[in-house]
Structures are given as structure tokens and as C-alpha cells.
mmCIF file of C-alpha atoms (C1' of nucleotides) in Angstrom:
data_model
loop_
_atom_site.group_PDB
_atom_site.id
_atom_site.type_symbol
_atom_site.label_atom_id
_atom_site.label_comp_id
_atom_site.label_asym_id
_atom_site.label_seq_id
_atom_site.Cartn_x
_atom_site.Cartn_y
_atom_site.Cartn_z
ATOM 1 C CA MET A 1 -40.472 -73.657 -66.639
ATOM 2 C CA ALA A 2 -40.211 -77.014 -68.112
ATOM 3 C CA LYS A 3 -41.147 -78.667 -64.483
ATOM 4 C CA HIS A 4 -39.686 -81.938 -63.613
ATOM 5 C CA TYR A 5 -42.326 -84.528 -63.023
ATOM 6 C CA PRO A 6 -40.140 -87.321 -61.276
ATOM 7 C CA ASP A 7 -42.943 -89.669 -61.597
ATOM 8 C CA LEU A 8 -44.259 -89.285 -65.030
ATOM 9 C CA SER A 9 -41.664 -91.961 -65.980
ATOM 10 C CA LEU A 10 -43.064 -94.547 -63.556
ATOM 11 C CA LEU A 11 -46.638 -93.697 -64.572
ATOM 12 C CA PHE A 12 -46.192 -93.955 -68.375
ATOM 13 C CA HIS A 13 -44.396 -97.110 -67.842
ATOM 14 C CA ALA A 14 -47.220 -98.448 -65.851
ATOM 15 C CA LEU A 15 -49.656 -97.799 -68.231
ATOM 16 C CA ALA A 16 -47.526 -98.850 -71.377
ATOM 17 C CA ASP A 17 -48.418 -102.750 -70.611
ATOM 18 C CA PRO A 18 -51.629 -104.102 -71.755
ATOM 19 C CA THR A 19 -52.043 -106.538 -68.835
ATOM 20 C CA ARG A 20 -51.882 -103.631 -66.291
ATOM 21 C CA ARG A 21 -54.250 -101.604 -68.293
ATOM 22 C CA SER A 22 -56.770 -104.332 -68.395
ATOM 23 C CA ILE A 23 -56.194 -104.818 -64.600
ATOM 24 C CA LEU A 24 -56.912 -101.233 -64.029
ATOM 25 C CA THR A 25 -60.288 -100.976 -65.955
ATOM 26 C CA ARG A 26 -61.051 -104.449 -63.997
ATOM 27 C CA LEU A 27 -60.275 -102.393 -60.895
ATOM 28 C CA ALA A 28 -62.338 -99.299 -62.079
ATOM 29 C CA GLU A 29 -65.485 -101.273 -61.883
ATOM 30 C CA ARG A 30 -64.862 -102.839 -58.099
ATOM 31 C CA PRO A 31 -62.011 -103.311 -55.737
ATOM 32 C CA ALA A 32 -60.739 -106.812 -56.471
ATOM 33 C CA ARG A 33 -58.382 -109.532 -54.856
ATOM 34 C CA VAL A 34 -55.285 -110.546 -56.158
ATOM 35 C CA THR A 35 -56.696 -114.253 -57.133
ATOM 36 C CA ASP A 36 -59.885 -112.357 -59.023
ATOM 37 C CA LEU A 37 -57.458 -110.142 -61.012
ATOM 38 C CA ALA A 38 -55.382 -112.986 -62.328
ATOM 39 C CA GLY A 39 -58.138 -115.004 -63.348
ATOM 40 C CA PRO A 40 -58.857 -113.077 -66.549
ATOM 41 C CA THR A 41 -55.236 -112.456 -67.330
ATOM 42 C CA GLY A 42 -54.378 -116.129 -67.858
ATOM 43 C CA LEU A 43 -51.255 -115.183 -65.979
ATOM 44 C CA ARG A 44 -49.682 -116.926 -62.925
ATOM 45 C CA LEU A 45 -50.172 -115.376 -59.248
ATOM 46 C CA PRO A 46 -46.301 -114.183 -59.237
ATOM 47 C CA THR A 47 -46.699 -112.464 -62.475
ATOM 48 C CA VAL A 48 -49.969 -110.555 -61.438
ATOM 49 C CA MET A 49 -48.185 -109.635 -58.276
ATOM 50 C CA ARG A 50 -45.408 -108.041 -60.081
ATOM 51 C CA HIS A 51 -47.617 -106.250 -62.159
ATOM 52 C CA LEU A 52 -49.503 -105.073 -59.057
ATOM 53 C CA SER A 53 -46.660 -103.893 -57.459
ATOM 54 C CA VAL A 54 -45.560 -101.840 -60.613
ATOM 55 C CA LEU A 55 -49.139 -100.256 -60.693
ATOM 56 C CA GLU A 56 -48.684 -99.654 -56.851
ATOM 57 C CA GLU A 57 -45.255 -98.065 -57.108
ATOM 58 C CA ALA A 58 -46.661 -95.658 -59.566
ATOM 59 C CA GLY A 59 -49.332 -94.795 -57.313
ATOM 60 C CA LEU A 60 -52.177 -95.922 -59.623
ATOM 61 C CA ILE A 61 -53.459 -98.352 -57.066
ATOM 62 C CA SER A 62 -53.671 -98.872 -53.636
ATOM 63 C CA THR A 63 -53.597 -102.153 -51.777
ATOM 64 C CA SER A 64 -54.561 -103.553 -48.264
ATOM 65 C CA LYS A 65 -54.604 -106.946 -46.580
ATOM 66 C CA ASP A 66 -57.089 -108.393 -44.321
ATOM 67 C CA GLY A 67 -56.145 -111.728 -43.167
ATOM 68 C CA ARG A 68 -54.735 -114.025 -45.896
ATOM 69 C CA ILE A 69 -56.634 -111.601 -48.531
ATOM 70 C CA ARG A 70 -55.170 -108.625 -50.498
ATOM 71 C CA THR A 71 -57.806 -106.253 -51.865
ATOM 72 C CA CYS A 72 -56.835 -103.779 -54.567
ATOM 73 C CA ALA A 73 -58.226 -100.729 -55.397
ATOM 74 C CA ILE A 74 -57.708 -97.746 -58.069
ATOM 75 C CA VAL A 75 -56.266 -94.277 -56.919
ATOM 76 C CA PRO A 76 -58.387 -92.263 -59.114
ATOM 77 C CA GLU A 77 -56.446 -89.224 -58.926
ATOM 78 C CA ALA A 78 -53.290 -90.931 -59.836
ATOM 79 C CA LEU A 79 -53.753 -90.170 -63.423
ATOM 80 C CA ASP A 80 -53.837 -86.268 -62.861
ATOM 81 C CA PRO A 81 -50.053 -85.897 -63.511
ATOM 82 C CA ALA A 82 -50.294 -87.706 -67.008
ATOM 83 C CA ARG A 83 -53.456 -86.037 -67.912
ATOM 84 C CA THR A 84 -51.833 -82.757 -66.924
ATOM 85 C CA TRP A 85 -48.602 -83.400 -68.829
ATOM 86 C CA LEU A 86 -50.559 -84.167 -72.089
ATOM 87 C CA ASP A 87 -52.641 -81.109 -71.838
ATOM 88 C CA GLU A 88 -49.802 -78.846 -71.249
ATOM 89 C CA GLN A 89 -47.995 -80.390 -74.224
ATOM 90 C CA ARG A 90 -50.973 -80.315 -76.681
ATOM 91 C CA ALA A 91 -51.181 -76.668 -75.414
ATOM 92 C CA ILE A 92 -47.821 -75.850 -76.888
ATOM 93 C CA TRP A 93 -47.823 -78.015 -79.876
ATOM 94 C CA GLU A 94 -51.334 -76.169 -80.746
ATOM 95 C CA ALA A 95 -49.775 -72.772 -80.084
ATOM 96 C CA ARG A 96 -46.855 -73.579 -82.329
ATOM 97 C CA LEU A 97 -49.381 -74.676 -84.954
ATOM 98 C CA ASP A 98 -51.093 -71.419 -84.700
ATOM 99 C CA ARG A 99 -47.844 -69.385 -84.947
ATOM 100 C CA LEU A 100 -47.235 -71.570 -87.995
ATOM 101 C CA ASP A 101 -50.764 -70.876 -89.385
ATOM 102 C CA ALA A 102 -50.321 -67.312 -88.725
ATOM 103 C CA PHE A 103 -47.007 -67.343 -90.592
ATOM 104 C CA VAL A 104 -48.393 -68.945 -93.753
ATOM 105 C CA MET A 105 -51.399 -66.560 -93.671
ATOM 106 C CA ASN A 106 -48.735 -63.727 -93.564
ATOM 107 C CA VAL A 107 -47.036 -65.148 -96.717
ATOM 108 C CA MET A 108 -50.170 -65.616 -98.587
ATOM 109 C CA LYS A 109 -51.231 -62.116 -97.780
ATOM 110 C CA GLU A 110 -47.922 -60.704 -99.031
ATOM 111 C CA ARG A 111 -48.095 -62.775 -102.269
ATOM 112 C CA ALA A 112 -51.673 -61.560 -102.937
ATOM 113 C CA GLU A 113 -50.603 -58.091 -102.819
ATOM 114 C CA MET B 1 -66.822 -101.629 -75.501
ATOM 115 C CA ALA B 2 -63.584 -101.698 -74.079
ATOM 116 C CA LYS B 3 -61.670 -100.818 -77.170
ATOM 117 C CA HIS B 4 -58.600 -102.275 -77.957
ATOM 118 C CA TYR B 5 -56.379 -99.448 -78.848
ATOM 119 C CA PRO B 6 -53.282 -101.521 -80.442
ATOM 120 C CA ASP B 7 -50.895 -98.730 -80.195
ATOM 121 C CA LEU B 8 -51.343 -97.418 -76.503
ATOM 122 C CA SER B 9 -48.715 -99.447 -75.396
ATOM 123 C CA LEU B 10 -46.222 -98.016 -78.120
ATOM 124 C CA LEU B 11 -47.354 -94.680 -77.021
ATOM 125 C CA PHE B 12 -47.050 -94.706 -73.550
ATOM 126 C CA HIS B 13 -43.755 -96.680 -73.602
ATOM 127 C CA ALA B 14 -42.642 -93.865 -75.696
ATOM 128 C CA LEU B 15 -43.739 -91.223 -73.547
ATOM 129 C CA ALA B 16 -42.217 -93.182 -70.489
ATOM 130 C CA ASP B 17 -38.550 -92.207 -71.213
ATOM 131 C CA PRO B 18 -37.353 -88.445 -69.881
ATOM 132 C CA THR B 19 -34.893 -88.250 -72.623
ATOM 133 C CA ARG B 20 -37.777 -88.733 -74.988
ATOM 134 C CA ARG B 21 -40.241 -86.468 -73.131
ATOM 135 C CA SER B 22 -37.724 -83.622 -73.300
ATOM 136 C CA ILE B 23 -36.717 -84.207 -77.047
ATOM 137 C CA LEU B 24 -40.728 -83.854 -77.531
ATOM 138 C CA THR B 25 -40.965 -80.589 -75.740
ATOM 139 C CA ARG B 26 -37.759 -79.591 -77.659
ATOM 140 C CA LEU B 27 -39.576 -80.248 -80.854
ATOM 141 C CA ALA B 28 -42.660 -78.554 -79.677
ATOM 142 C CA GLU B 29 -40.846 -75.269 -80.174
ATOM 143 C CA ARG B 30 -39.888 -75.768 -83.628
ATOM 144 C CA PRO B 31 -38.525 -78.868 -85.839
ATOM 145 C CA ALA B 32 -34.821 -79.653 -85.448
ATOM 146 C CA ARG B 33 -32.014 -81.786 -86.870
ATOM 147 C CA VAL B 34 -30.886 -84.912 -85.180
ATOM 148 C CA THR B 35 -27.673 -83.232 -84.156
ATOM 149 C CA ASP B 36 -29.532 -80.415 -82.596
ATOM 150 C CA LEU B 37 -31.714 -82.701 -80.664
ATOM 151 C CA ALA B 38 -28.518 -84.460 -79.503
ATOM 152 C CA GLY B 39 -26.690 -81.566 -78.176
ATOM 153 C CA PRO B 40 -28.670 -80.852 -74.970
ATOM 154 C CA THR B 41 -29.152 -84.433 -73.928
ATOM 155 C CA GLY B 42 -25.425 -84.961 -73.823
ATOM 156 C CA LEU B 43 -25.913 -88.413 -75.403
ATOM 157 C CA ARG B 44 -24.330 -89.889 -78.430
ATOM 158 C CA LEU B 45 -25.948 -89.690 -81.899
ATOM 159 C CA PRO B 46 -26.578 -93.374 -82.253
ATOM 160 C CA THR B 47 -28.438 -93.374 -78.870
ATOM 161 C CA VAL B 48 -30.555 -90.425 -79.901
ATOM 162 C CA MET B 49 -31.163 -91.954 -83.340
ATOM 163 C CA ARG B 50 -32.719 -94.900 -81.309
ATOM 164 C CA HIS B 51 -34.736 -92.745 -78.891
ATOM 165 C CA LEU B 52 -35.919 -90.749 -82.320
ATOM 166 C CA SER B 53 -36.911 -94.165 -84.019
ATOM 167 C CA VAL B 54 -38.955 -95.170 -80.827
ATOM 168 C CA LEU B 55 -40.635 -91.708 -80.993
ATOM 169 C CA GLU B 56 -41.382 -92.405 -84.810
ATOM 170 C CA GLU B 57 -42.808 -95.997 -84.318
ATOM 171 C CA ALA B 58 -44.938 -94.326 -81.984
ATOM 172 C CA GLY B 59 -46.165 -91.885 -84.269
ATOM 173 C CA LEU B 60 -45.310 -89.187 -82.127
ATOM 174 C CA ILE B 61 -42.715 -87.414 -84.567
ATOM 175 C CA SER B 62 -42.265 -87.646 -88.175
ATOM 176 C CA THR B 63 -38.786 -87.173 -89.891
ATOM 177 C CA SER B 64 -37.685 -86.458 -93.405
ATOM 178 C CA LYS B 65 -34.429 -86.129 -94.902
ATOM 179 C CA ASP B 66 -33.081 -83.476 -97.386
ATOM 180 C CA GLY B 67 -29.654 -84.173 -98.313
ATOM 181 C CA ARG B 68 -27.621 -85.276 -95.393
ATOM 182 C CA ILE B 69 -29.821 -83.547 -93.009
ATOM 183 C CA ARG B 70 -32.766 -85.600 -91.162
ATOM 184 C CA THR B 71 -35.384 -83.002 -89.876
ATOM 185 C CA CYS B 72 -37.827 -84.073 -86.936
ATOM 186 C CA ALA B 73 -41.212 -82.744 -86.234
ATOM 187 C CA ILE B 74 -44.067 -83.472 -83.773
ATOM 188 C CA VAL B 75 -47.181 -84.981 -84.857
ATOM 189 C CA PRO B 76 -49.519 -83.150 -82.490
ATOM 190 C CA GLU B 77 -52.615 -85.226 -83.133
ATOM 191 C CA ALA B 78 -50.397 -88.519 -81.975
ATOM 192 C CA LEU B 79 -51.259 -87.804 -78.238
ATOM 193 C CA ASP B 80 -55.035 -87.993 -78.837
ATOM 194 C CA PRO B 81 -55.276 -91.937 -78.204
ATOM 195 C CA ALA B 82 -53.067 -91.370 -74.866
ATOM 196 C CA ARG B 83 -55.626 -88.511 -73.908
ATOM 197 C CA THR B 84 -58.853 -90.272 -74.969
ATOM 198 C CA TRP B 85 -57.862 -93.442 -73.308
ATOM 199 C CA LEU B 86 -57.079 -91.274 -69.824
ATOM 200 C CA ASP B 87 -60.313 -89.465 -70.207
ATOM 201 C CA GLU B 88 -62.373 -92.644 -70.500
ATOM 202 C CA GLN B 89 -60.724 -94.121 -67.462
ATOM 203 C CA ARG B 90 -61.397 -91.139 -65.578
ATOM 204 C CA ALA B 91 -65.037 -91.141 -66.624
ATOM 205 C CA ILE B 92 -65.321 -94.681 -65.514
ATOM 206 C CA TRP B 93 -63.459 -94.358 -62.179
ATOM 207 C CA GLU B 94 -65.418 -91.136 -61.232
ATOM 208 C CA ALA B 95 -68.648 -93.053 -62.264
ATOM 209 C CA ARG B 96 -67.625 -95.470 -59.604
ATOM 210 C CA LEU B 97 -66.668 -93.037 -57.080
ATOM 211 C CA ASP B 98 -70.379 -91.528 -57.632
ATOM 212 C CA ARG B 99 -71.850 -94.746 -57.262
ATOM 213 C CA LEU B 100 -69.704 -95.348 -53.982
ATOM 214 C CA ASP B 101 -70.892 -92.003 -52.615
ATOM 215 C CA ALA B 102 -74.660 -92.893 -53.441
ATOM 216 C CA PHE B 103 -74.321 -96.226 -51.613
ATOM 217 C CA VAL B 104 -72.745 -94.645 -48.497
ATOM 218 C CA MET B 105 -75.390 -91.824 -48.679
ATOM 219 C CA ASN B 106 -78.001 -94.619 -48.565
ATOM 220 C CA VAL B 107 -76.733 -96.253 -45.628
ATOM 221 C CA MET B 108 -76.314 -93.001 -43.758
ATOM 222 C CA LYS B 109 -79.693 -92.249 -44.548
ATOM 223 C CA GLU B 110 -81.119 -95.788 -43.493
ATOM 224 C CA ARG B 111 -79.129 -95.665 -40.207
ATOM 225 C CA ALA B 112 -80.930 -92.209 -39.717
ATOM 226 C CA GLU B 113 -84.145 -93.779 -39.969
ATOM 227 C "C1'" DA C 1 -10.203 -84.465 -104.932
ATOM 228 C "C1'" DT C 2 -10.121 -84.329 -100.414
ATOM 229 C "C1'" DA C 3 -12.081 -83.049 -96.248
ATOM 230 C "C1'" DA C 4 -15.305 -82.248 -93.011
ATOM 231 C "C1'" DT C 5 -20.022 -82.875 -91.760
ATOM 232 C "C1'" DG C 6 -24.247 -85.779 -90.610
ATOM 233 C "C1'" DC C 7 -26.154 -89.441 -90.104
ATOM 234 C "C1'" DT C 8 -26.351 -94.516 -90.067
ATOM 235 C "C1'" DT C 9 -24.989 -99.316 -89.116
ATOM 236 C "C1'" DA C 10 -23.253 -103.117 -86.530
ATOM 237 C "C1'" DG C 11 -22.314 -104.720 -82.393
ATOM 238 C "C1'" DC C 12 -21.057 -104.813 -77.464
ATOM 239 C "C1'" DC C 13 -22.323 -104.649 -72.238
ATOM 240 C "C1'" DA C 14 -24.880 -103.872 -68.191
ATOM 241 C "C1'" DT C 15 -29.489 -103.777 -66.632
ATOM 242 C "C1'" DG C 16 -34.582 -104.147 -66.804
ATOM 243 C "C1'" DT C 17 -38.694 -106.558 -67.947
ATOM 244 C "C1'" DC C 18 -41.761 -110.538 -68.314
ATOM 245 C "C1'" DG C 19 -43.025 -114.685 -68.059
ATOM 246 C "C1'" DC C 20 -42.559 -118.990 -65.434
ATOM 247 C "C1'" DT C 21 -41.965 -122.970 -61.426
ATOM 248 C "C1'" DA C 22 -40.903 -124.375 -56.928
ATOM 249 C "C1'" DA C 23 -41.003 -123.782 -52.533
ATOM 250 C "C1'" DC C 24 -42.564 -121.080 -48.406
ATOM 251 C "C1'" DT C 25 -45.786 -118.529 -45.268
ATOM 252 C "C1'" DA C 26 -49.904 -117.525 -43.311
ATOM 253 C "C1'" DT C 27 -54.624 -117.743 -42.751
ATOM 254 C "C1'" DC C 28 -59.332 -120.088 -42.869
ATOM 255 C "C1'" DG C 29 -62.812 -123.882 -42.202
ATOM 256 C "C1'" DC C 30 -63.599 -128.275 -40.455
ATOM 257 C "C1'" DG D 1 -54.591 -129.895 -35.826
ATOM 258 C "C1'" DC D 2 -55.002 -130.463 -41.034
ATOM 259 C "C1'" DG D 3 -55.797 -129.493 -45.455
ATOM 260 C "C1'" DA D 4 -57.219 -126.067 -48.452
ATOM 261 C "C1'" DT D 5 -56.894 -121.382 -49.816
ATOM 262 C "C1'" DA D 6 -54.445 -116.751 -50.887
ATOM 263 C "C1'" DG D 7 -50.372 -114.663 -51.226
ATOM 264 C "C1'" DT D 8 -45.431 -114.164 -51.126
ATOM 265 C "C1'" DT D 9 -40.395 -114.912 -52.079
ATOM 266 C "C1'" DA D 10 -36.570 -116.773 -54.645
ATOM 267 C "C1'" DG D 11 -34.540 -117.467 -58.629
ATOM 268 C "C1'" DC D 12 -34.637 -118.895 -63.664
ATOM 269 C "C1'" DG D 13 -34.641 -117.776 -69.165
ATOM 270 C "C1'" DA D 14 -35.589 -115.327 -72.930
ATOM 271 C "C1'" DC D 15 -35.586 -110.846 -74.373
ATOM 272 C "C1'" DA D 16 -35.874 -105.660 -74.618
ATOM 273 C "C1'" DT D 17 -33.805 -101.295 -73.300
ATOM 274 C "C1'" DG D 18 -30.348 -97.582 -73.010
ATOM 275 C "C1'" DG D 19 -26.130 -96.422 -73.151
ATOM 276 C "C1'" DC D 20 -21.495 -96.608 -75.527
ATOM 277 C "C1'" DT D 21 -17.393 -97.239 -79.551
ATOM 278 C "C1'" DA D 22 -15.902 -98.125 -84.140
ATOM 279 C "C1'" DA D 23 -16.741 -97.861 -88.516
ATOM 280 C "C1'" DG D 24 -19.039 -96.751 -92.710
ATOM 281 C "C1'" DC D 25 -21.861 -93.805 -96.007
ATOM 282 C "C1'" DA D 26 -23.605 -89.808 -98.342
ATOM 283 C "C1'" DT D 27 -23.657 -84.942 -98.760
ATOM 284 C "C1'" DT D 28 -21.550 -80.437 -98.881
ATOM 285 C "C1'" DA D 29 -17.658 -77.312 -98.482
ATOM 286 C "C1'" DT D 30 -13.048 -76.194 -100.039
#
DNA sequence: ATAATGCTTAGCCATGTCGCTAACTATCGC
DNA sequence: GCGATAGTTAGCGACATGGCTAAGCATTAT
């Protein structure tokens, strides 16, 4: 139990930055070139490049270069590990709450007797 | 549209550290004292304290002090914004994939004629 | 009252992050 | 070829992060 998820840190870290999240939602509409992505952010190209490489290392986007143009696209299944972890946690956390509920109910029942 | 989620950065950042995730799963079983949490990590108390304050600022745990003992507990609903965001993204991303599918199908259909 | 326990604060160090500019490379359009 | 365009690399500065030690404080146990 307690799986090891080596890439969760990369994934969550990539998602922790608002600029990167906005790039992702931008890419969700359609693939885009680096310059197109830089535009709305107001950031310089090298800065955006860095964000893109963080996203790519986290597996969230894939890029390919055609001529002088690099096109970026989302990798939809990349979010799965994060979703899975969150779901697992929620399940465990809620199970604990249920046990707590049961305990409280028991105490109340005993008191009522 | 495109909600603003001010705390998503804090949340994802808190989740991006393996030590903090392990503290969370530890707390999922039952509330614990600071020293109890420090034990398994092999880290010093001040270091653990810092992690705990990051978790608390992200709203993932709540702590209370009784005498000299501080007890930490998870805040189950704290994961919701992260889950919601992930779900929204997946929905958008998949919608795009569906449109892409439709487009490809159309092209194939036209070619077949 | 004193000692042990549990936490907290202050501060140090190494490293990582996020922005920038400047300069460089590689295409594309003419 | 030459200039404009698109991206890349190198390196800087300010600040955040994650670890530590040392010292302090408050509470509990003896």
C-alpha cells in the first residue's frame, strides 16, 4: 500500500503556478505556437519557454518543431495521476469520517440508554 | 467563465512536496501531534513545523493546541477546489478531443465520397 | 522547585524558482 | 543573400524553499 507516485511532485508543482495553469487552459482550446502562448501572459519569450519546459517535464504538454515554429499541445491523460491521488485521498479521508460518525452515533446511543 | 480560484496555487504547491503528502496520508488515519508526525519523516521538528504551516495555510489541515500539545487534523473538503479544477480541465480537454474526432471523421467521410 | 517534554522562534546555508536582458541560431519571405 | 521572424541559450538578481542548529518558552511530571 501507500504507492510511491514519483511524478506527482512534478505534476502538482507544474499546476501550482497560475501562469502555467492559464497556458494549459489556453492549450485546451487548441494547440498553439510559443509566441501565441506568450502574448496573453505579458511575459517574455524565455520566461514562457521555461514554463513550457516545466509543463513538458511534468508530461502535461507535448511539443514539436516544424521549421522555426514549435507547436504545443496538451496531453489529456497527464492529469490522471493527480486525479487518482485526489480520489484515493478523498476515499480514505471520508472513510475515516464515517468511522468517526459511527463512533459518535455509538456514544449517543449508549448515552440514550 | 474561467473562474479565478485564488487558492489553487497554494493548494497545488502544498501537495507538490512528498513529505507533505505523506503527512496528509498519515493524518488521514487519525489526528496526530506534531512530534508523532515528525517521527516517520526523519526530519527535525522545526522543519516539520514549516511543512505543517504550509499545509495549514493551504487549508489542508487544521491544528489546535491543548496545553503544550498541538494536534493536527485533516480538513477533508480542502481537496475539493483541486478536484473541481481537474474535473473542469478534463471536461474541456475531452470536449476538444471530441471535436477533433468529429473533424477527422468528417475529413474521412469526405474523402470516401 | 526542578527537570523533562513539546513546541516555537531566529537565523544560517544551499538550492530552486521566476522574472529579466542580451546575444545567438535557424528558418522564411523577398 | 538579407532582413524579418521564431525560438533558444546564457546568465543575472530577487526572492522562496527545505533542510539544519541553537536557544527560548510553556506545560507537565517528579
